[in-house]
Amino acid sequence: MISQLTAYSLETQTESAIELLKRLIATPSFSREEDRTALVIEQFFRQRDIPFRRTKNNIWTHNRHFDPSKPTLLLNSHHDTVKPNASWTLDPFHPLERDGKLYGLGSNDAGGCLVALIATFCHFYDKKDLAYNIVLAATAEEEVSGRDGLELILPELPSIDFAIVGEPTQMHLAVAEKGLLVLDCTAKGKSGHAARDEGDNAIYYAIQDIEWLRSHPFPKVSPTLGPVKVSVTIINAGTQHNVVPDTCTFTVDVRVTEQYTLEEIIETIRKNIRSTVQPRSIRLKPSSIPLDHPIVKAGLALHRETYGSPTTSDQALLDCPSLKCGPGHSERSHTADEFIYLREVEQGIELYIRMLEQIL
């Protein structure tokens, strides 16, 4: 296919995207408080006569010539942000251009990705005879894994055949992403006086279980994500120095690869430790896309690299093949004086469009 992306149209799309990004930065949008940035995105689509739907703080739309008989591609990123940490030296809500960078809260995570995907959607919006429908979803609550974000609108969307999730990856291809399990575990013993040979110390039982968790290798290793990663991150027990504790609680963070389901990990742990195990959620599943999927091959043809991502995103909520890819750098996310390079936004738009041209 001969590319229809000219230097002029790329420049125009980039200018529009940067202007939208500046407006998003200037509008506070902490998780569960994204109503004002939702209005900014609404206004963007209204100005372009693109119909859209809104559910709570989620905005979604589809291409003009949507055909229910065709497969559907989802373009998704989020417009909520974390709160700025105390180390910021700049105004997090003042979009500042300096030395080719755009500073501001959410510029890198994930404003740059979102506006690049919106520009990509607009590029294809009016085109006829596409091989896929395109759905664009700008969603809320990603930073808190909330239930009123992408998860809320998935039942409203057409059936999705594959998705691109915009997160800062330097436009490389995260072909797999670890899922997340948070387990609350409780070891039970019997209280007694520490000075006498009585009681059944719950801490000792917890130690035995924690040692198993620390040393147990889950045998199946992902070619892109490596092994399952298990970390005990919180432990609590005891009320005073002379009382043997009858309860010890600890929290386990488990990063699960596509080699296992969350349920398989829970079952294995329950079979091998004495403590009770209660998962907080089984929503954040591992995800992946085959290396021979057309969108991955399209990215490889543009000299993008594949890798496995250890961090979670809204990709975990999808049941279809999904690729995490976007402008910006993950190491800048949630940092003081967050920024994205302006050229990264332009490159993101160009690469998204050229990747999709190969399959649409």
mmCIF file of C-alpha atoms in Angstrom:
data_model
loop_
_atom_site.group_PDB
_atom_site.id
_atom_site.type_symbol
_atom_site.label_atom_id
_atom_site.label_comp_id
_atom_site.label_asym_id
_atom_site.label_seq_id
_atom_site.Cartn_x
_atom_site.Cartn_y
_atom_site.Cartn_z
ATOM 1 C CA MET A 1 0.000 0.000 0.000
ATOM 2 C CA ILE A 2 1.280 3.457 -0.913
ATOM 3 C CA SER A 3 1.285 5.622 2.182
ATOM 4 C CA GLN A 4 -1.215 8.467 2.208
ATOM 5 C CA LEU A 5 0.642 10.123 5.090
ATOM 6 C CA THR A 6 2.346 13.177 3.620
ATOM 7 C CA ALA A 7 4.772 15.423 5.465
ATOM 8 C CA TYR A 8 2.070 18.120 5.499
ATOM 9 C CA SER A 9 -0.624 15.856 6.954
ATOM 10 C CA LEU A 10 1.797 14.499 9.588
ATOM 11 C CA GLU A 11 2.719 18.043 10.584
ATOM 12 C CA THR A 12 -0.959 18.999 10.805
ATOM 13 C CA GLN A 13 -1.864 15.921 12.845
ATOM 14 C CA THR A 14 1.095 16.528 15.168
ATOM 15 C CA GLU A 15 0.207 20.157 15.770
ATOM 16 C CA SER A 16 -3.371 19.193 16.603
ATOM 17 C CA ALA A 17 -2.193 16.403 18.901
ATOM 18 C CA ILE A 18 0.265 18.650 20.770
ATOM 19 C CA GLU A 19 -2.421 21.286 21.276
ATOM 20 C CA LEU A 20 -4.793 18.651 22.678
ATOM 21 C CA LEU A 21 -2.028 17.313 24.935
ATOM 22 C CA LYS A 22 -1.385 20.788 26.314
ATOM 23 C CA ARG A 23 -5.066 21.185 27.143
ATOM 24 C CA LEU A 24 -5.103 17.801 28.880
ATOM 25 C CA ILE A 25 -2.013 18.681 30.937
ATOM 26 C CA ALA A 26 -3.611 21.977 31.995
ATOM 27 C CA THR A 27 -6.716 20.133 33.216
ATOM 28 C CA PRO A 28 -6.293 18.108 36.457
ATOM 29 C CA SER A 29 -7.480 14.547 35.938
ATOM 30 C CA PHE A 30 -6.585 12.434 38.933
ATOM 31 C CA SER A 31 -8.039 8.940 38.840
ATOM 32 C CA ARG A 32 -11.801 9.003 39.492
ATOM 33 C CA GLU A 33 -11.745 12.785 38.917
ATOM 34 C CA GLU A 34 -11.394 12.834 35.128
ATOM 35 C CA ASP A 35 -14.654 14.613 34.289
ATOM 36 C CA ARG A 36 -12.918 17.789 33.064
ATOM 37 C CA THR A 37 -10.485 16.034 30.725
ATOM 38 C CA ALA A 38 -13.423 14.003 29.417
ATOM 39 C CA LEU A 39 -14.992 17.338 28.460
ATOM 40 C CA VAL A 40 -11.773 18.386 26.711
ATOM 41 C CA ILE A 41 -11.860 15.192 24.627
ATOM 42 C CA GLU A 42 -15.575 15.662 23.924
ATOM 43 C CA GLN A 43 -14.877 19.164 22.605
ATOM 44 C CA PHE A 44 -12.079 17.846 20.379
ATOM 45 C CA PHE A 45 -14.450 15.398 18.679
ATOM 46 C CA ARG A 46 -17.299 17.914 18.437
ATOM 47 C CA GLN A 47 -15.030 20.371 16.628
ATOM 48 C CA ARG A 48 -14.365 17.667 14.035
ATOM 49 C CA ASP A 49 -17.991 16.496 13.758
ATOM 50 C CA ILE A 50 -17.070 13.031 15.015
ATOM 51 C CA PRO A 51 -19.945 11.436 16.954
ATOM 52 C CA PHE A 52 -18.960 9.827 20.246
ATOM 53 C CA ARG A 53 -20.420 8.179 23.310
ATOM 54 C CA ARG A 54 -19.617 8.891 26.927
ATOM 55 C CA THR A 55 -20.106 6.565 29.896
ATOM 56 C CA LYS A 56 -19.032 8.229 33.139
ATOM 57 C CA ASN A 57 -15.571 9.602 32.275
ATOM 58 C CA ASN A 58 -14.935 7.285 29.332
ATOM 59 C CA ILE A 59 -15.224 8.564 25.757
ATOM 60 C CA TRP A 60 -15.416 6.214 22.798
ATOM 61 C CA THR A 61 -16.149 6.461 19.100
ATOM 62 C CA HIS A 62 -15.713 4.485 15.870
ATOM 63 C CA ASN A 63 -14.818 5.146 12.247
ATOM 64 C CA ARG A 64 -17.422 6.729 9.977
ATOM 65 C CA HIS A 65 -17.860 3.671 7.739
ATOM 66 C CA PHE A 66 -18.232 1.110 10.519
ATOM 67 C CA ASP A 67 -19.291 -2.266 9.092
ATOM 68 C CA PRO A 68 -20.579 -4.882 11.592
ATOM 69 C CA SER A 69 -19.515 -7.673 9.228
ATOM 70 C CA LYS A 70 -15.836 -6.704 9.554
ATOM 71 C CA PRO A 71 -13.400 -7.419 12.411
ATOM 72 C CA THR A 72 -12.717 -4.558 14.813
ATOM 73 C CA LEU A 73 -9.523 -2.993 16.125
ATOM 74 C CA LEU A 74 -9.529 -1.146 19.464
ATOM 75 C CA LEU A 75 -7.215 1.834 20.045
ATOM 76 C CA ASN A 76 -7.153 2.578 23.752
ATOM 77 C CA SER A 77 -5.301 4.781 26.202
ATOM 78 C CA HIS A 78 -6.184 6.594 29.415
ATOM 79 C CA HIS A 79 -6.566 10.229 30.419
ATOM 80 C CA ASP A 80 -6.313 9.891 34.203
ATOM 81 C CA THR A 81 -3.067 10.646 36.050
ATOM 82 C CA VAL A 82 -1.447 9.959 39.384
ATOM 83 C CA LYS A 83 -1.061 12.874 41.792
ATOM 84 C CA PRO A 84 2.175 14.870 41.498
ATOM 85 C CA ASN A 85 4.804 13.912 44.045
ATOM 86 C CA ALA A 86 6.509 16.416 46.328
ATOM 87 C CA SER A 87 9.659 16.581 44.199
ATOM 88 C CA TRP A 88 8.119 18.544 41.342
ATOM 89 C CA THR A 89 9.979 21.802 40.692
ATOM 90 C CA LEU A 90 7.627 22.911 37.885
ATOM 91 C CA ASP A 91 3.897 23.551 37.886
ATOM 92 C CA PRO A 92 2.544 20.097 36.957
ATOM 93 C CA PHE A 93 -0.509 21.672 35.321
ATOM 94 C CA HIS A 94 1.379 24.213 33.212
ATOM 95 C CA PRO A 95 2.324 22.699 29.837
ATOM 96 C CA LEU A 96 5.856 24.005 29.351
ATOM 97 C CA GLU A 97 7.838 23.603 26.124
ATOM 98 C CA ARG A 98 11.587 23.686 26.631
ATOM 99 C CA ASP A 99 14.471 22.197 24.633
ATOM 100 C CA GLY A 100 12.182 20.057 22.513
ATOM 101 C CA LYS A 101 10.351 18.661 25.541
ATOM 102 C CA LEU A 102 6.803 19.194 26.764
ATOM 103 C CA TYR A 103 6.649 19.138 30.566
ATOM 104 C CA GLY A 104 3.502 18.485 32.585
ATOM 105 C CA LEU A 105 1.674 15.873 34.635
ATOM 106 C CA GLY A 106 0.495 13.053 32.395
ATOM 107 C CA SER A 107 2.526 14.216 29.396
ATOM 108 C CA ASN A 108 4.373 10.897 29.218
ATOM 109 C CA ASP A 109 1.900 8.627 31.025
ATOM 110 C CA ALA A 110 -0.150 8.473 29.004
ATOM 111 C CA GLY A 111 -1.108 11.770 27.379
ATOM 112 C CA GLY A 112 1.372 11.467 24.540
ATOM 113 C CA CYS A 113 0.076 7.989 23.727
ATOM 114 C CA LEU A 114 -3.550 9.078 23.916
ATOM 115 C CA VAL A 115 -3.221 12.076 21.608
ATOM 116 C CA ALA A 116 -1.108 10.073 19.132
ATOM 117 C CA LEU A 117 -3.800 7.386 19.004
ATOM 118 C CA ILE A 118 -6.520 10.022 18.600
ATOM 119 C CA ALA A 119 -4.556 11.550 15.706
ATOM 120 C CA THR A 120 -4.198 8.090 14.169
ATOM 121 C CA PHE A 121 -7.939 7.482 14.527
ATOM 122 C CA CYS A 122 -8.704 10.832 12.865
ATOM 123 C CA HIS A 123 -6.367 9.937 9.988
ATOM 124 C CA PHE A 124 -8.397 6.809 9.210
ATOM 125 C CA TYR A 125 -11.824 8.093 10.333
ATOM 126 C CA ASP A 126 -13.284 8.956 6.899
ATOM 127 C CA LYS A 127 -11.561 6.260 4.858
ATOM 128 C CA LYS A 128 -13.727 3.701 3.068
ATOM 129 C CA ASP A 129 -13.118 0.022 2.487
ATOM 130 C CA LEU A 130 -10.872 -0.530 5.507
ATOM 131 C CA ALA A 131 -10.211 -4.179 6.339
ATOM 132 C CA TYR A 132 -10.992 -3.472 10.010
ATOM 133 C CA ASN A 133 -13.359 -1.206 11.863
ATOM 134 C CA ILE A 134 -11.599 1.104 14.307
ATOM 135 C CA VAL A 135 -12.870 1.897 17.797
ATOM 136 C CA LEU A 136 -11.091 4.608 19.796
ATOM 137 C CA ALA A 137 -11.568 4.619 23.582
ATOM 138 C CA ALA A 138 -10.150 7.301 25.897
ATOM 139 C CA THR A 139 -10.694 5.806 29.317
ATOM 140 C CA ALA A 140 -10.530 6.607 33.027
ATOM 141 C CA GLU A 141 -9.181 5.036 36.242
ATOM 142 C CA GLU A 142 -6.267 3.172 34.665
ATOM 143 C CA GLU A 143 -3.822 4.347 37.321
ATOM 144 C CA VAL A 144 -5.919 2.780 40.101
ATOM 145 C CA SER A 145 -7.107 -0.280 38.144
ATOM 146 C CA GLY A 146 -10.611 1.041 38.709
ATOM 147 C CA ARG A 147 -13.823 -0.637 37.634
ATOM 148 C CA ASP A 148 -15.271 2.514 36.041
ATOM 149 C CA GLY A 149 -12.690 2.754 33.294
ATOM 150 C CA LEU A 150 -12.164 0.485 30.285
ATOM 151 C CA GLU A 151 -13.765 -2.442 32.106
ATOM 152 C CA LEU A 152 -17.025 -0.475 32.414
ATOM 153 C CA ILE A 153 -17.441 0.208 28.701
ATOM 154 C CA LEU A 154 -16.219 -3.089 27.269
ATOM 155 C CA PRO A 155 -19.795 -4.502 27.213
ATOM 156 C CA GLU A 156 -20.874 -1.438 25.203
ATOM 157 C CA LEU A 157 -18.156 -1.801 22.570
ATOM 158 C CA PRO A 158 -18.391 -3.962 19.464
ATOM 159 C CA SER A 159 -16.638 -7.307 19.654
ATOM 160 C CA ILE A 160 -12.895 -6.558 19.596
ATOM 161 C CA ASP A 161 -10.584 -8.759 17.509
ATOM 162 C CA PHE A 162 -7.347 -7.153 18.634
ATOM 163 C CA ALA A 163 -6.223 -4.014 20.430
ATOM 164 C CA ILE A 164 -3.397 -1.504 20.640
ATOM 165 C CA VAL A 165 -3.049 -0.123 24.164
ATOM 166 C CA GLY A 166 -1.184 3.168 24.336
ATOM 167 C CA GLU A 167 1.469 3.211 27.054
ATOM 168 C CA PRO A 168 4.988 4.691 26.814
ATOM 169 C CA THR A 169 7.173 2.008 25.195
ATOM 170 C CA GLN A 170 9.351 4.199 22.914
ATOM 171 C CA MET A 171 7.103 2.809 20.159
ATOM 172 C CA HIS A 172 8.582 -0.657 20.633
ATOM 173 C CA LEU A 173 6.237 -3.622 20.798
ATOM 174 C CA ALA A 174 5.310 -5.018 24.211
ATOM 175 C CA VAL A 175 3.980 -8.351 22.962
ATOM 176 C CA ALA A 176 3.300 -9.686 26.458
ATOM 177 C CA GLU A 177 2.473 -8.137 29.813
ATOM 178 C CA LYS A 178 2.533 -9.643 33.260
ATOM 179 C CA GLY A 179 -0.705 -9.933 35.166
ATOM 180 C CA LEU A 180 -1.004 -8.984 38.823
ATOM 181 C CA LEU A 181 -2.227 -10.937 41.821
ATOM 182 C CA VAL A 182 -2.288 -9.381 45.275
ATOM 183 C CA LEU A 183 -2.804 -12.048 47.941
ATOM 184 C CA ASP A 184 -3.716 -11.411 51.573
ATOM 185 C CA CYS A 185 -2.469 -14.350 53.625
ATOM 186 C CA THR A 186 -3.180 -15.209 57.270
ATOM 187 C CA ALA A 187 -1.223 -17.631 59.422
ATOM 188 C CA LYS A 188 -3.057 -18.780 62.566
ATOM 189 C CA GLY A 189 -1.539 -19.975 65.840
ATOM 190 C CA LYS A 190 -2.443 -19.774 69.520
ATOM 191 C CA SER A 191 -1.640 -16.924 71.892
ATOM 192 C CA GLY A 192 0.318 -17.461 75.102
ATOM 193 C CA HIS A 193 2.759 -15.815 77.516
ATOM 194 C CA ALA A 194 6.198 -15.326 75.978
ATOM 195 C CA ALA A 195 7.899 -16.207 79.291
ATOM 196 C CA ARG A 196 6.418 -19.701 79.402
ATOM 197 C CA ASP A 197 6.452 -22.629 77.060
ATOM 198 C CA GLU A 198 2.945 -22.034 75.801
ATOM 199 C CA GLY A 199 1.198 -20.730 72.753
ATOM 200 C CA ASP A 200 1.687 -21.476 69.087
ATOM 201 C CA ASN A 201 3.521 -18.640 67.380
ATOM 202 C CA ALA A 202 1.775 -17.588 64.152
ATOM 203 C CA ILE A 203 4.887 -15.706 63.020
ATOM 204 C CA TYR A 204 6.826 -18.974 62.777
ATOM 205 C CA TYR A 205 4.133 -20.513 60.570
ATOM 206 C CA ALA A 206 4.159 -17.391 58.410
ATOM 207 C CA ILE A 207 7.958 -17.606 58.113
ATOM 208 C CA GLN A 208 7.691 -21.182 56.822
ATOM 209 C CA ASP A 209 5.114 -20.126 54.246
ATOM 210 C CA ILE A 210 7.089 -17.046 53.206
ATOM 211 C CA GLU A 211 10.185 -19.191 52.722
ATOM 212 C CA TRP A 212 8.224 -21.479 50.413
ATOM 213 C CA LEU A 213 6.985 -18.490 48.445
ATOM 214 C CA ARG A 214 10.513 -17.079 48.248
ATOM 215 C CA SER A 215 12.150 -20.258 47.033
ATOM 216 C CA HIS A 216 9.492 -21.978 44.908
ATOM 217 C CA PRO A 217 10.237 -21.752 41.176
ATOM 218 C CA PHE A 218 7.119 -21.892 39.018
ATOM 219 C CA PRO A 219 8.507 -24.174 36.297
ATOM 220 C CA LYS A 220 7.019 -22.654 33.146
ATOM 221 C CA VAL A 221 9.084 -19.671 32.019
ATOM 222 C CA SER A 222 7.799 -17.148 29.493
ATOM 223 C CA PRO A 223 10.072 -16.542 26.483
ATOM 224 C CA THR A 224 9.313 -12.802 26.690
ATOM 225 C CA LEU A 225 8.501 -12.183 30.362
ATOM 226 C CA GLY A 226 10.727 -14.702 32.118
ATOM 227 C CA PRO A 227 9.565 -16.452 35.312
ATOM 228 C CA VAL A 228 6.633 -15.667 37.569
ATOM 229 C CA LYS A 229 7.801 -13.117 40.158
ATOM 230 C CA VAL A 230 6.624 -13.523 43.780
ATOM 231 C CA SER A 231 7.343 -10.878 46.430
ATOM 232 C CA VAL A 232 6.164 -10.669 50.045
ATOM 233 C CA THR A 233 5.712 -6.944 50.578
ATOM 234 C CA ILE A 234 3.857 -6.442 53.891
ATOM 235 C CA ILE A 235 3.837 -8.398 57.169
ATOM 236 C CA ASN A 236 2.004 -7.684 60.430
ATOM 237 C CA ALA A 237 1.794 -9.577 63.735
ATOM 238 C CA GLY A 238 1.783 -9.152 67.478
ATOM 239 C CA THR A 239 0.376 -6.686 69.960
ATOM 240 C CA GLN A 240 3.077 -6.525 72.661
ATOM 241 C CA HIS A 241 6.472 -8.005 73.422
ATOM 242 C CA ASN A 242 5.378 -10.624 75.994
ATOM 243 C CA VAL A 243 2.442 -12.142 74.101
ATOM 244 C CA VAL A 244 2.926 -14.952 71.589
ATOM 245 C CA PRO A 245 0.874 -13.809 68.567
ATOM 246 C CA ASP A 246 -1.949 -16.022 67.372
ATOM 247 C CA THR A 247 -2.239 -14.294 64.003
ATOM 248 C CA CYS A 248 0.271 -13.139 61.411
ATOM 249 C CA THR A 249 -0.866 -11.541 58.179
ATOM 250 C CA PHE A 250 1.255 -10.900 55.125
ATOM 251 C CA THR A 251 0.687 -9.590 51.619
ATOM 252 C CA VAL A 252 2.100 -11.169 48.482
ATOM 253 C CA ASP A 253 2.600 -9.417 45.146
ATOM 254 C CA VAL A 254 2.634 -11.949 42.274
ATOM 255 C CA ARG A 255 3.497 -10.926 38.714
ATOM 256 C CA VAL A 256 2.056 -13.656 36.518
ATOM 257 C CA THR A 257 3.180 -14.459 32.980
ATOM 258 C CA GLU A 258 1.040 -15.728 30.108
ATOM 259 C CA GLN A 259 2.230 -19.261 30.953
ATOM 260 C CA TYR A 260 -0.268 -19.437 33.843
ATOM 261 C CA THR A 261 -3.767 -18.326 34.657
ATOM 262 C CA LEU A 262 -4.280 -16.410 37.875
ATOM 263 C CA GLU A 263 -6.411 -19.276 39.161
ATOM 264 C CA GLU A 264 -3.579 -21.767 38.595
ATOM 265 C CA ILE A 265 -1.181 -19.643 40.640
ATOM 266 C CA ILE A 266 -3.672 -19.320 43.502
ATOM 267 C CA GLU A 267 -4.369 -23.057 43.539
ATOM 268 C CA THR A 268 -0.653 -23.928 43.619
ATOM 269 C CA ILE A 269 0.046 -21.559 46.497
ATOM 270 C CA ARG A 270 -2.940 -22.773 48.519
ATOM 271 C CA LYS A 271 -1.788 -26.373 48.159
ATOM 272 C CA ASN A 272 1.683 -25.606 49.461
ATOM 273 C CA ILE A 273 1.338 -23.166 52.355
ATOM 274 C CA ARG A 274 -0.472 -23.418 55.669
ATOM 275 C CA SER A 275 -1.790 -19.846 55.719
ATOM 276 C CA THR A 276 -5.152 -18.957 54.245
ATOM 277 C CA VAL A 277 -4.880 -17.178 50.894
ATOM 278 C CA GLN A 278 -7.366 -14.528 49.768
ATOM 279 C CA PRO A 279 -6.860 -12.819 46.394
ATOM 280 C CA ARG A 280 -7.956 -9.198 46.277
ATOM 281 C CA SER A 281 -8.883 -9.561 42.610
ATOM 282 C CA ILE A 282 -8.515 -11.895 39.644
ATOM 283 C CA ARG A 283 -9.170 -9.126 37.090
ATOM 284 C CA LEU A 284 -5.637 -8.158 36.083
ATOM 285 C CA LYS A 285 -4.712 -11.050 33.830
ATOM 286 C CA PRO A 286 -1.489 -11.617 31.913
ATOM 287 C CA SER A 287 -1.833 -10.737 28.240
ATOM 288 C CA SER A 288 -0.008 -11.376 24.993
ATOM 289 C CA ILE A 289 -0.200 -11.318 21.220
ATOM 290 C CA PRO A 290 1.317 -13.895 18.839
ATOM 291 C CA LEU A 291 4.583 -12.860 17.232
ATOM 292 C CA ASP A 292 3.118 -13.719 13.831
ATOM 293 C CA HIS A 293 0.090 -11.449 14.312
ATOM 294 C CA PRO A 294 -0.178 -8.945 11.428
ATOM 295 C CA ILE A 295 0.201 -5.886 13.698
ATOM 296 C CA VAL A 296 3.393 -7.296 15.230
ATOM 297 C CA LYS A 297 4.774 -8.100 11.788
ATOM 298 C CA ALA A 298 3.879 -4.576 10.698
ATOM 299 C CA GLY A 299 5.844 -3.134 13.615
ATOM 300 C CA LEU A 300 8.823 -5.380 12.950
ATOM 301 C CA ALA A 301 8.832 -4.220 9.320
ATOM 302 C CA LEU A 302 9.286 -0.666 10.676
ATOM 303 C CA HIS A 303 12.307 -1.766 12.748
ATOM 304 C CA ARG A 304 10.467 -1.880 16.055
ATOM 305 C CA GLU A 305 11.648 -4.372 18.686
ATOM 306 C CA THR A 306 9.548 -6.838 20.673
ATOM 307 C CA TYR A 307 9.781 -7.345 24.431
ATOM 308 C CA GLY A 308 7.786 -8.415 27.469
ATOM 309 C CA SER A 309 6.505 -5.748 29.867
ATOM 310 C CA PRO A 310 6.694 -6.343 33.648
ATOM 311 C CA THR A 311 4.180 -3.572 34.425
ATOM 312 C CA THR A 312 0.398 -3.784 34.219
ATOM 313 C CA SER A 313 -2.003 -1.637 32.231
ATOM 314 C CA ASP A 314 -5.593 -1.754 31.008
ATOM 315 C CA GLN A 315 -4.347 -4.425 28.623
ATOM 316 C CA ALA A 316 -4.951 -6.816 31.536
ATOM 317 C CA LEU A 317 -8.716 -6.296 31.180
ATOM 318 C CA LEU A 318 -8.901 -7.426 27.561
ATOM 319 C CA ASP A 319 -9.736 -10.943 26.387
ATOM 320 C CA CYS A 320 -8.425 -10.421 22.857
ATOM 321 C CA PRO A 321 -4.850 -10.339 21.507
ATOM 322 C CA SER A 322 -3.375 -6.969 22.439
ATOM 323 C CA LEU A 323 -0.215 -5.008 21.822
ATOM 324 C CA LYS A 324 1.125 -2.368 24.205
ATOM 325 C CA CYS A 325 2.872 0.364 22.244
ATOM 326 C CA GLY A 326 3.215 4.126 22.476
ATOM 327 C CA PRO A 327 5.469 7.173 22.431
ATOM 328 C CA GLY A 328 7.404 8.179 25.540
ATOM 329 C CA HIS A 329 9.536 6.239 27.974
ATOM 330 C CA SER A 330 8.181 4.147 30.843
ATOM 331 C CA GLU A 331 10.993 5.319 33.156
ATOM 332 C CA ARG A 332 9.565 8.859 33.117
ATOM 333 C CA SER A 333 6.122 7.775 34.314
ATOM 334 C CA HIS A 334 5.112 9.021 37.775
ATOM 335 C CA THR A 335 8.340 11.024 38.132
ATOM 336 C CA ALA A 336 8.793 14.659 39.127
ATOM 337 C CA ASP A 337 8.862 17.128 36.222
ATOM 338 C CA GLU A 338 7.452 14.500 33.875
ATOM 339 C CA PHE A 339 7.940 15.228 30.170
ATOM 340 C CA ILE A 340 7.689 13.854 26.665
ATOM 341 C CA TYR A 341 9.759 14.905 23.674
ATOM 342 C CA LEU A 342 7.680 16.645 21.011
ATOM 343 C CA ARG A 343 9.395 14.537 18.369
ATOM 344 C CA GLU A 344 8.219 11.409 20.207
ATOM 345 C CA VAL A 345 4.603 12.424 19.700
ATOM 346 C CA GLU A 346 5.227 13.017 16.003
ATOM 347 C CA GLN A 347 7.065 9.720 15.662
ATOM 348 C CA GLY A 348 4.260 7.963 17.528
ATOM 349 C CA ILE A 349 1.627 9.259 15.108
ATOM 350 C CA GLU A 350 3.725 8.348 12.078
ATOM 351 C CA LEU A 351 4.535 4.841 13.277
ATOM 352 C CA TYR A 352 0.976 4.083 14.414
ATOM 353 C CA ILE A 353 -0.337 5.130 10.990
ATOM 354 C CA ARG A 354 2.316 3.255 9.023
ATOM 355 C CA MET A 355 1.777 0.101 11.093
ATOM 356 C CA LEU A 356 -1.973 0.228 10.553
ATOM 357 C CA GLU A 357 -1.664 1.029 6.854
ATOM 358 C CA GLN A 358 -0.127 -2.411 6.410
ATOM 359 C CA ILE A 359 -3.205 -4.196 7.767
ATOM 360 C CA LEU A 360 -6.128 -1.817 7.140
#
